Amino acid sequence: MEFRYLPMTETDKKEMLDKIGVSSTEELFSDIPKEVRLDKELNLKKPVSEYELKKELTEMASKNANLTEYRSFLGAGVYDHFIPSVVDHVISRQEFYTAYTPYQPEISQGELQAIFEFQSMVSELTGMPVVNSSLYDGATAVVESVNLSVEHTKKKKVLISAAVHPEYRQLVETAANGKKLEIVEIHYKNGLTDLDQLEKELDEDTAAVLVQYPNFFGQIEPLEKINELIKQQKKTMFIVSSNPLSLGFLTPPGEFGADIVVGDTQVFGIPAQFGGPHCGYFATTKKLMRKVPGRLVGETTDKDGKRGYVLTLQTREQHIRREKATSNITSNQALNAVASSVAMSSLGKHGVKEMAKLNMQKARYTKQKLEEANLPAVFNGSFFNEFVIKLSKPVSDVNDDLFEKGFIGGFDLGKAYPELENHMLIATTEIRTKEEIDAFVKEMGDING
Amino acid sequence: MANENFPLIFERSKEGRSSYNLPALDVPEVKLEEELDDIYIRKTDAELPEVDELELMRHYNGLSERNFGVQTGFYPLGSCTMKYNPVINEDVIRLPGFSHIHPYQDTKTVQGALELMFDLQVHLEEITGMHEITLQPAAGSQGEWTAIMMIKAFHEANGDYHRDEIIVPDSAHGTNPASAAVAGFKTVEVKSNEKGLVDVEDLKRLVNENTAALMLTNPNTLGLFETEILEMSEIVHSVGGKMYYDGANLNAIMGYTRPGDMGFDAVHLNLHKTFTGPHGGGGPGSGPIGVSEELAPYLPKPVVRKNDGVYELDYDRPQSIGMVKGYYGNFGINVRAYTYIRTMGAEGLKKVSEYAVLNANYMMRSLEKEYELPFTQHCKHEFVLSGSKQKKLGVRTMDIAKRLLDLKFHPPTVYFPLIVEEALMIEPTETESKETLDTFIDAMLQIADEAKTNPEIVQEAPHNTAVNRLDEAGAARKPILRYQKEG
């Protein structure tokens, strides 16, 4: 077998061994004690040629029903949006994708500036002045926001709306076991966070209140009222997890007094890819700037006065604070942050708004058509691009039938909310055509009987 | 470009230009303003740039020209394993069957993806010698934290709530103590001895009934193999503690030894290092963990299973620590790692380690006369020099790094590990040719010479980069973290 990534020839090897003063490479491994030496070849599949491997992987990929072939109405935190061609062309440039963290700013200005622009764009959308260079995903960003609130307020109780993405809540639960936090779930009422319960649970021991906007059911939470309740406590922080595309049309959480806004920029230029990698964002106030997890890029000048960018405020980070660190975040999702930046630049000021509105228009059309087919939405508040309907049979059965007809149906809410058995969460994005929606509704009507 | 600022995309913006082209509204329009409470409708548009497509491409191409990648030149950044990122990986991940699948699709419709994950797990189990693998963590540090949370769950299941100490060597990656802290532990530091290895006597003194685990990199961050690893495992296990393996340096030992054979109970891997996921300018990465049979019940949910030839996601795991990452991890990076392993096979992976180690030793021996080499035994895939000789001449390690920029190299890792004065940590990787190594060696020798004869040229470097040394203190003192329109 030839290994095309290994350039060493036998002559090279001999010259190098001579320089080192050993007779074989084996001698360089002599420090590994015999007792722990692997005395057999690893039992892995035999390597194959490039052609064969591509064929094998193409076959494997073709066993998956993909979103370019099926018409999808599935959202629930990951969305099938239009991705401009420019995005992949930019992130396929090796200077971006094969680079490391920009620790040497003089030769990393491209990466640093692209991230600075990402921070600026997310800042515009969320209405928050400080944005980090990204986190692993929206779920991790939520966990980090909860950790920050606990660290900042020195309190251990956190109130989380049940209308926050169920997986995000599960991640917070996992992390809470490390920090011994008290997590209190606030139920939902008619698809929105129950404000009565929130008011009752909210007390001076509360570090933060976390809601999602639009929430997991697609409904638009009353951030103004929630903020009023929170402000009755002196220290309690207001955390909002938010789909940044919706903020092209909706009032940003920053204008409702949020202390931290987090979420995922997958909606901008990042394919679903089975749930990752996506790109978490973390936005906050100037007051909390020095507590932000992950990396921040800042503007500065060189000794000739020329503008440039560097990683900044690194004293917060784990490689300096070590055991005193409050976050262990290292790598972020820089390349995906660049992808989102390109998508946001391409859409620009008017495109982001237009795309948000298209989502809202098409989702409303879907909702109305389903209503006409006797499948009314169960929550009736304002919504973004998702809504909930009730079926007469299990969602999985309906989805099986839809799949036969070339559709990927909505999310089975019963999996995360036992009381919502037979309820489906439906997402309609800008790429679903009227024709597709009409066909989907017809099938839904037929299947549901 | 000489003295001009490179524009921000916002500065290229002009009202009325655009490069978007969205599908038309083909359904009857609803008046959104009538349906939504006015307070929830944005009053001022987000000030995103308005540029045409050509201007956008010129902008990003211009930025990419101001960035250094592995395919630009030699990138011997110690501890980061900046090896070649195979281009086939990039083709494969773009197959619609991998890139355009939704995590909540019925598992029946994503059998290929689950098969790949399962197969990758089996391969990683074999490479590490561990009982079971999860691909869920998004990065090495998240893997560390996940494994430590599992060790915590294990101890608590045994009623050992008092075990609140994690032992970490003084040469460890900063993430180790940080991950331990985030998992609710305090860290205790074990010293390195004069050979650069963990001081086993010190370890003996530190372990006790409160020891939850020892976190260790092997080879360690000095690039040295911990020869007394079995003794260390025995010491930690004898008090009921667990052995945790930081897999950042796995590139040095594949096919020669395995963490499982050394007595480790949990291990994390950095797929973007050892298994060629591109580093993307700082991510996305992927940090799977492998565990012993004893720890397996605590793995995060869900776990990929194979039953009668059908792949499933198992959420029914009562002892699981819970979920640690949205959905199933960074699938896109995992596909790349799988493609790489299938390209190399057992023989290829062993050669990878052989050449990574050969290259590092060759460079180390070629540089030891001009640069201080604190630990003189053979190294593994990386080694640490000290710039202490040059410091006496007024040239700091950072100056050497900046001078390398002039000579078209990415510098090594500097000032880490913390226990070496003026550290320069060099990792050539196996994908670099002897010719490349020789050019870099020449450059390093040239700089050593310049430090003696013409120190200013080093102290004032770089001389030919897009920007000169930047005012980092100023950036931290008065942070500017976003673009603000003037006026």
Coordinates of C-alpha atoms in Angstrom, one line a residue, chain A residues 59-433:
Chain A
E59 CA -22.7 4.4 -1.2
M60 CA -22.8 5.0 2.6
A61 CA -24.0 8.5 2.1
S62 CA -26.7 7.4 -0.4
K63 CA -28.2 5.2 2.4
N64 CA -29.3 8.5 4.0
A65 CA -32.4 10.3 2.8
N66 CA -31.1 13.8 2.3
L67 CA -32.8 17.2 2.4
T68 CA -32.0 18.0 -1.2
E69 CA -34.1 15.0 -2.3
Y70 CA -36.9 15.1 0.3
R71 CA -39.1 18.0 1.0
S72 CA -38.6 18.7 4.7
F73 CA -40.9 20.3 7.3
L74 CA -38.6 19.3 10.1
G75 CA -37.0 22.0 12.3
A76 CA -36.8 21.8 16.1
G77 CA -33.5 23.7 16.3
V78 CA -31.9 22.7 13.0
Y79 CA -33.2 24.2 9.8
D80 CA -33.1 23.6 6.1
H81 CA -32.3 27.0 4.7
F82 CA -30.9 28.4 1.4
I83 CA -27.1 28.5 1.5
P84 CA -25.6 31.0 -1.0
S85 CA -22.9 29.4 -3.2
V86 CA -20.4 32.0 -2.0
V87 CA -20.3 30.4 1.4
D88 CA -18.7 27.1 0.5
H89 CA -16.3 28.8 -1.9
V90 CA -15.0 31.0 0.9
I91 CA -14.7 28.4 3.6
S92 CA -13.1 25.9 1.1
R93 CA -10.1 28.2 0.8
Q94 CA -7.3 26.4 2.6
E95 CA -6.0 29.5 4.3
F96 CA -9.3 29.5 6.3
Y97 CA -9.9 25.8 6.8
T98 CA -6.4 24.5 7.4
A99 CA -5.3 27.2 9.8
Y100 CA -5.1 27.0 13.5
T101 CA -6.3 29.4 16.2
P102 CA -4.8 32.7 15.4
Y103 CA -2.1 32.9 18.0
Q104 CA 0.3 34.7 15.6
P105 CA -1.8 37.7 14.6
E106 CA 0.6 39.1 11.9
I107 CA -0.1 36.1 9.7
S108 CA -3.7 35.5 10.8
Q109 CA -5.3 38.8 10.0
G110 CA -7.7 37.2 7.6
E111 CA -9.2 34.9 10.2
L112 CA -9.1 37.5 12.9
Q113 CA -10.9 40.1 10.8
A114 CA -13.5 37.7 9.6
I115 CA -14.3 36.8 13.2
F116 CA -14.3 40.5 14.2
E117 CA -16.9 41.0 11.4
F118 CA -18.9 38.0 12.7
Q119 CA -18.9 39.5 16.2
S120 CA -20.1 42.8 14.7
M121 CA -23.0 41.2 12.7
V122 CA -24.3 39.1 15.6
S123 CA -24.1 42.2 17.7
E124 CA -26.3 44.0 15.2
L125 CA -28.8 41.2 15.1
T126 CA -29.0 40.6 18.9
G127 CA -28.8 44.2 20.0
M128 CA -25.9 43.3 22.4
P129 CA -22.6 45.2 22.3
V130 CA -20.3 42.2 23.1
V131 CA -20.2 39.0 21.1
N132 CA -17.6 36.2 21.3
S133 CA -16.0 34.4 18.4
S134 CA -18.4 31.4 18.7
L135 CA -18.9 28.3 20.9
Y136 CA -19.5 24.7 20.0
D137 CA -23.3 25.1 19.3
G138 CA -26.4 26.8 20.7
A139 CA -26.8 24.2 23.4
T140 CA -23.3 24.7 24.7
A141 CA -23.8 28.5 24.5
V142 CA -26.8 28.1 26.8
V143 CA -24.8 26.0 29.3
E144 CA -22.1 28.6 29.3
S145 CA -24.6 31.4 29.8
V146 CA -26.0 29.6 32.9
N147 CA -22.5 29.0 34.2
L148 CA -21.7 32.7 33.8
S149 CA -24.9 33.8 35.6
V150 CA -24.1 31.5 38.5
E151 CA -20.5 32.7 38.7
H152 CA -21.5 36.4 38.4
T153 CA -24.4 36.4 40.9
K154 CA -22.9 33.8 43.3
K155 CA -26.3 32.2 43.4
K156 CA -27.2 28.6 42.4
K157 CA -30.8 28.6 41.4
V158 CA -31.7 28.9 37.7
L159 CA -35.2 29.0 36.3
I160 CA -35.6 27.6 32.8
S161 CA -38.7 27.7 30.7
A162 CA -40.0 24.3 29.5
A163 CA -40.4 25.9 26.1
V164 CA -36.6 26.0 25.7
H165 CA -35.2 23.4 23.3
P166 CA -35.4 20.1 25.3
E167 CA -31.8 19.1 24.4
Y168 CA -30.5 22.5 25.5
R169 CA -32.2 21.9 28.8
Q170 CA -30.7 18.4 29.1
L171 CA -27.2 19.8 28.6
V172 CA -27.8 22.3 31.4
E173 CA -29.0 19.4 33.6
T174 CA -25.8 17.5 32.9
A175 CA -23.6 20.4 33.6
A176 CA -25.5 21.3 36.7
N177 CA -24.4 18.1 38.3
G178 CA -20.8 19.3 38.1
K179 CA -21.6 22.6 39.7
K180 CA -24.4 21.4 42.0
L181 CA -26.9 23.9 40.6
E182 CA -30.6 23.9 41.3
I183 CA -32.5 23.9 38.1
V184 CA -36.2 24.8 38.2
E185 CA -38.4 24.2 35.2
I186 CA -41.1 26.7 34.5
H187 CA -44.0 25.1 32.7
Y188 CA -45.6 26.4 29.6
K189 CA -49.2 27.6 29.2
N190 CA -50.7 27.8 25.7
G191 CA -47.3 27.4 24.2
L192 CA -45.7 30.2 26.2
T193 CA -43.7 30.4 29.5
D194 CA -46.1 30.4 32.4
L195 CA -45.6 33.9 33.8
D196 CA -47.5 33.1 37.0
Q197 CA -45.3 30.2 37.9
L198 CA -42.2 32.3 36.9
E199 CA -43.2 35.1 39.2
K200 CA -43.8 32.6 42.1
E201 CA -40.4 30.9 41.7
L202 CA -38.4 34.0 41.1
D203 CA -36.7 35.1 44.3
E204 CA -33.5 36.6 45.5
D205 CA -31.7 33.3 45.3
T206 CA -32.3 33.2 41.5
A207 CA -29.2 33.5 39.4
A208 CA -30.9 33.6 36.1
V209 CA -34.1 33.1 34.1
L210 CA -33.7 31.4 30.7
V211 CA -36.2 31.6 27.9
Q212 CA -36.1 31.0 24.2
Y213 CA -37.3 33.5 21.6
P214 CA -39.0 32.3 19.4
N215 CA -39.4 29.3 21.7
F216 CA -39.2 25.6 20.9
F217 CA -42.9 25.7 19.8
G218 CA -42.2 28.6 17.5
Q219 CA -44.1 31.0 19.7
I220 CA -42.8 34.5 20.4
E221 CA -42.3 34.9 24.1
P222 CA -43.3 38.1 25.8
L223 CA -39.8 39.3 26.6
E224 CA -41.0 42.6 27.8
K225 CA -43.2 41.2 30.6
I226 CA -40.6 38.6 31.5
N227 CA -38.0 41.4 31.9
E228 CA -40.3 43.4 34.1
L229 CA -40.6 40.4 36.4
I230 CA -36.9 39.8 36.5
K231 CA -36.1 43.4 37.2
Q232 CA -37.9 43.1 40.5
Q233 CA -35.0 41.1 41.7
K234 CA -31.8 43.0 42.0
K235 CA -29.2 40.6 40.6
T236 CA -31.1 38.0 38.6
M237 CA -29.9 37.8 35.1
F238 CA -32.1 37.5 32.0
I239 CA -30.8 35.0 29.4
V240 CA -32.5 34.6 26.0
S241 CA -31.7 31.8 23.6
S242 CA -32.6 33.1 20.2
N243 CA -32.7 32.1 16.5
P244 CA -30.7 34.9 14.9
L245 CA -32.6 34.7 11.6
S246 CA -35.8 35.6 13.4
L247 CA -34.0 38.7 14.6
G248 CA -33.9 40.1 11.1
F249 CA -37.6 40.9 11.7
L250 CA -38.2 40.6 15.5
T251 CA -37.1 43.2 18.0
P252 CA -33.7 42.0 19.4
P253 CA -33.6 40.6 22.9
G254 CA -31.0 43.4 23.7
E255 CA -33.9 45.9 23.5
F256 CA -35.9 44.0 26.1
G257 CA -33.1 44.1 28.7
A258 CA -31.5 40.7 28.2
D259 CA -28.1 40.3 29.9
I260 CA -27.0 37.4 27.7
V261 CA -28.3 36.3 24.3
V262 CA -27.2 33.0 22.9
G263 CA -28.1 30.7 20.1
D264 CA -26.9 29.0 17.0
T265 CA -26.0 30.5 13.7
Q266 CA -26.7 27.3 11.8
V267 CA -29.5 29.2 10.1
F268 CA -26.9 31.3 8.3
G269 CA -24.8 29.2 5.8
I270 CA -24.3 26.0 7.8
P271 CA -25.8 22.7 6.5
A272 CA -27.7 20.5 8.9
Q273 CA -25.0 17.7 8.7
F274 CA -26.7 15.4 11.1
G275 CA -26.6 18.0 13.9
G276 CA -23.0 19.2 13.8
P277 CA -20.8 21.1 13.6
H278 CA -23.0 24.1 13.9
C279 CA -22.0 27.4 15.6
G280 CA -23.0 28.7 18.9
Y281 CA -23.0 32.5 19.5
F282 CA -22.7 34.3 22.9
A283 CA -23.7 37.9 23.2
T284 CA -23.8 40.0 26.3
T285 CA -23.5 43.5 27.8
K286 CA -20.3 45.6 28.3
K287 CA -20.5 44.9 32.0
L288 CA -19.9 41.2 31.5
M289 CA -17.3 41.6 28.8
R290 CA -14.5 40.2 31.0
K291 CA -16.4 37.1 31.9
V292 CA -17.3 36.0 28.4
P293 CA -16.4 32.3 27.8
G294 CA -14.3 31.4 24.7
R295 CA -12.4 33.8 22.6
L296 CA -12.8 37.5 21.7
V297 CA -11.2 39.3 18.8
G298 CA -10.4 43.0 19.3
E299 CA -9.3 45.8 17.1
T300 CA -5.9 47.5 17.7
T301 CA -3.0 49.0 15.8
D302 CA 0.5 48.0 14.9
K303 CA 3.6 50.1 15.7
D304 CA 3.1 51.9 12.4
G305 CA -0.4 52.8 13.3
K306 CA -2.0 50.4 10.9
R307 CA -5.2 48.8 12.0
G308 CA -5.2 45.1 12.9
Y309 CA -6.9 42.4 15.0
V310 CA -5.8 40.2 17.9
L311 CA -7.3 37.7 20.3
T312 CA -7.9 39.8 23.4
L313 CA -8.8 39.7 27.1
Q314 CA -7.2 36.3 27.1
T315 CA -6.6 36.4 30.9
R316 CA -10.1 35.0 31.2
E317 CA -9.1 31.9 29.4
Q318 CA -8.2 28.4 30.6
H319 CA -4.6 28.5 29.4
I320 CA -3.9 31.3 31.8
R321 CA -6.4 30.8 34.6
R322 CA -6.1 27.0 34.6
E323 CA -7.8 25.6 37.7
K324 CA -9.5 29.0 38.4
A325 CA -11.1 29.0 35.0
T326 CA -14.9 29.1 34.9
S327 CA -15.0 27.7 31.4
N328 CA -12.9 25.1 29.7
I329 CA -13.8 26.1 26.2
T330 CA -10.9 25.9 23.8
S331 CA -11.5 25.4 20.1
N332 CA -14.6 27.2 19.0
Q333 CA -16.4 26.8 15.6
A334 CA -14.4 29.5 13.8
L335 CA -14.8 28.1 10.3
N336 CA -18.6 27.9 10.8
A337 CA -18.6 31.4 12.2
V338 CA -16.9 32.5 9.0
A339 CA -19.5 30.6 7.0
S340 CA -22.3 32.4 8.9
S341 CA -20.5 35.7 8.3
V342 CA -20.4 35.1 4.6
A343 CA -24.1 34.2 4.5
M344 CA -25.0 37.3 6.6
S345 CA -22.9 39.5 4.4
S346 CA -24.5 38.0 1.3
L347 CA -28.0 38.6 2.6
G348 CA -27.0 41.9 4.1
K349 CA -29.2 44.5 5.7
H350 CA -32.3 43.8 3.5
G351 CA -31.8 40.2 2.7
V352 CA -31.8 39.0 6.4
K353 CA -35.1 40.8 6.9
E354 CA -36.6 39.5 3.7
M355 CA -35.5 36.0 4.5
A356 CA -37.0 36.2 8.0
K357 CA -40.3 37.5 6.5
L358 CA -40.4 34.8 3.9
N359 CA -40.1 32.2 6.6
M360 CA -43.0 33.8 8.5
Q361 CA -45.1 34.1 5.3
K362 CA -44.6 30.5 4.2
A363 CA -45.2 29.1 7.7
R364 CA -48.4 31.1 7.9
Y365 CA -49.6 29.7 4.6
T366 CA -48.8 26.2 5.8
K367 CA -50.6 26.7 9.0
Q368 CA -53.7 28.1 7.2
K369 CA -53.8 25.3 4.7
L370 CA -53.5 22.7 7.5
E371 CA -56.3 24.4 9.3
E372 CA -58.4 24.1 6.2
A373 CA -57.5 20.4 6.1
N374 CA -58.9 20.1 9.7
L375 CA -55.5 20.2 11.3
P376 CA -55.5 23.4 13.3
A377 CA -52.6 24.7 15.3
V378 CA -52.9 24.1 19.0
F379 CA -51.2 27.2 20.3
N380 CA -52.5 30.5 18.9
G381 CA -50.0 33.2 19.8
S382 CA -47.7 35.0 17.4
F383 CA -45.1 32.7 15.9
F384 CA -42.0 32.7 13.7
N385 CA -41.6 29.8 11.3
E386 CA -42.8 26.8 13.4
F387 CA -46.1 25.8 15.0
V388 CA -47.7 22.8 16.6
I389 CA -50.6 20.7 15.3
K390 CA -52.3 17.7 16.8
L391 CA -52.8 14.5 14.9
S392 CA -55.2 11.6 15.3
K393 CA -52.5 9.0 15.4
P394 CA -48.8 8.7 16.4
V395 CA -46.5 11.1 14.7
S396 CA -44.1 8.3 13.8
D397 CA -46.8 6.6 11.8
V398 CA -47.7 9.8 10.0
N399 CA -44.0 10.5 9.3
D400 CA -43.6 7.0 7.9
D401 CA -46.4 7.6 5.4
L402 CA -45.1 11.0 4.5
F403 CA -41.7 9.6 3.9
E404 CA -43.1 7.2 1.3
K405 CA -44.4 10.3 -0.5
G406 CA -41.1 12.1 -0.5
F407 CA -41.6 14.3 2.6
I408 CA -39.7 14.5 5.9
G409 CA -42.4 15.3 8.4
G410 CA -42.2 17.4 11.5
F411 CA -40.8 16.8 15.0
D412 CA -42.5 14.3 17.2
L413 CA -43.2 16.4 20.3
G414 CA -44.3 13.4 22.4
K415 CA -40.6 12.4 22.6
A416 CA -39.7 15.4 24.6
Y417 CA -43.1 16.3 26.1
P418 CA -45.1 13.2 27.2
E419 CA -48.3 15.3 27.5
L420 CA -47.9 16.3 23.8
E421 CA -48.3 12.8 22.4
N422 CA -49.5 12.8 18.8
H423 CA -48.4 16.5 18.5
M424 CA -46.2 17.5 15.6
L425 CA -43.9 20.6 15.4
I426 CA -43.8 21.8 11.8
A427 CA -41.2 24.2 10.3
T428 CA -41.6 26.0 7.0
T429 CA -38.5 27.8 5.7
E430 CA -38.1 30.2 2.7
I431 CA -37.2 27.3 0.4
R432 CA -40.5 25.4 0.6
T433 CA -42.6 26.3 -2.5

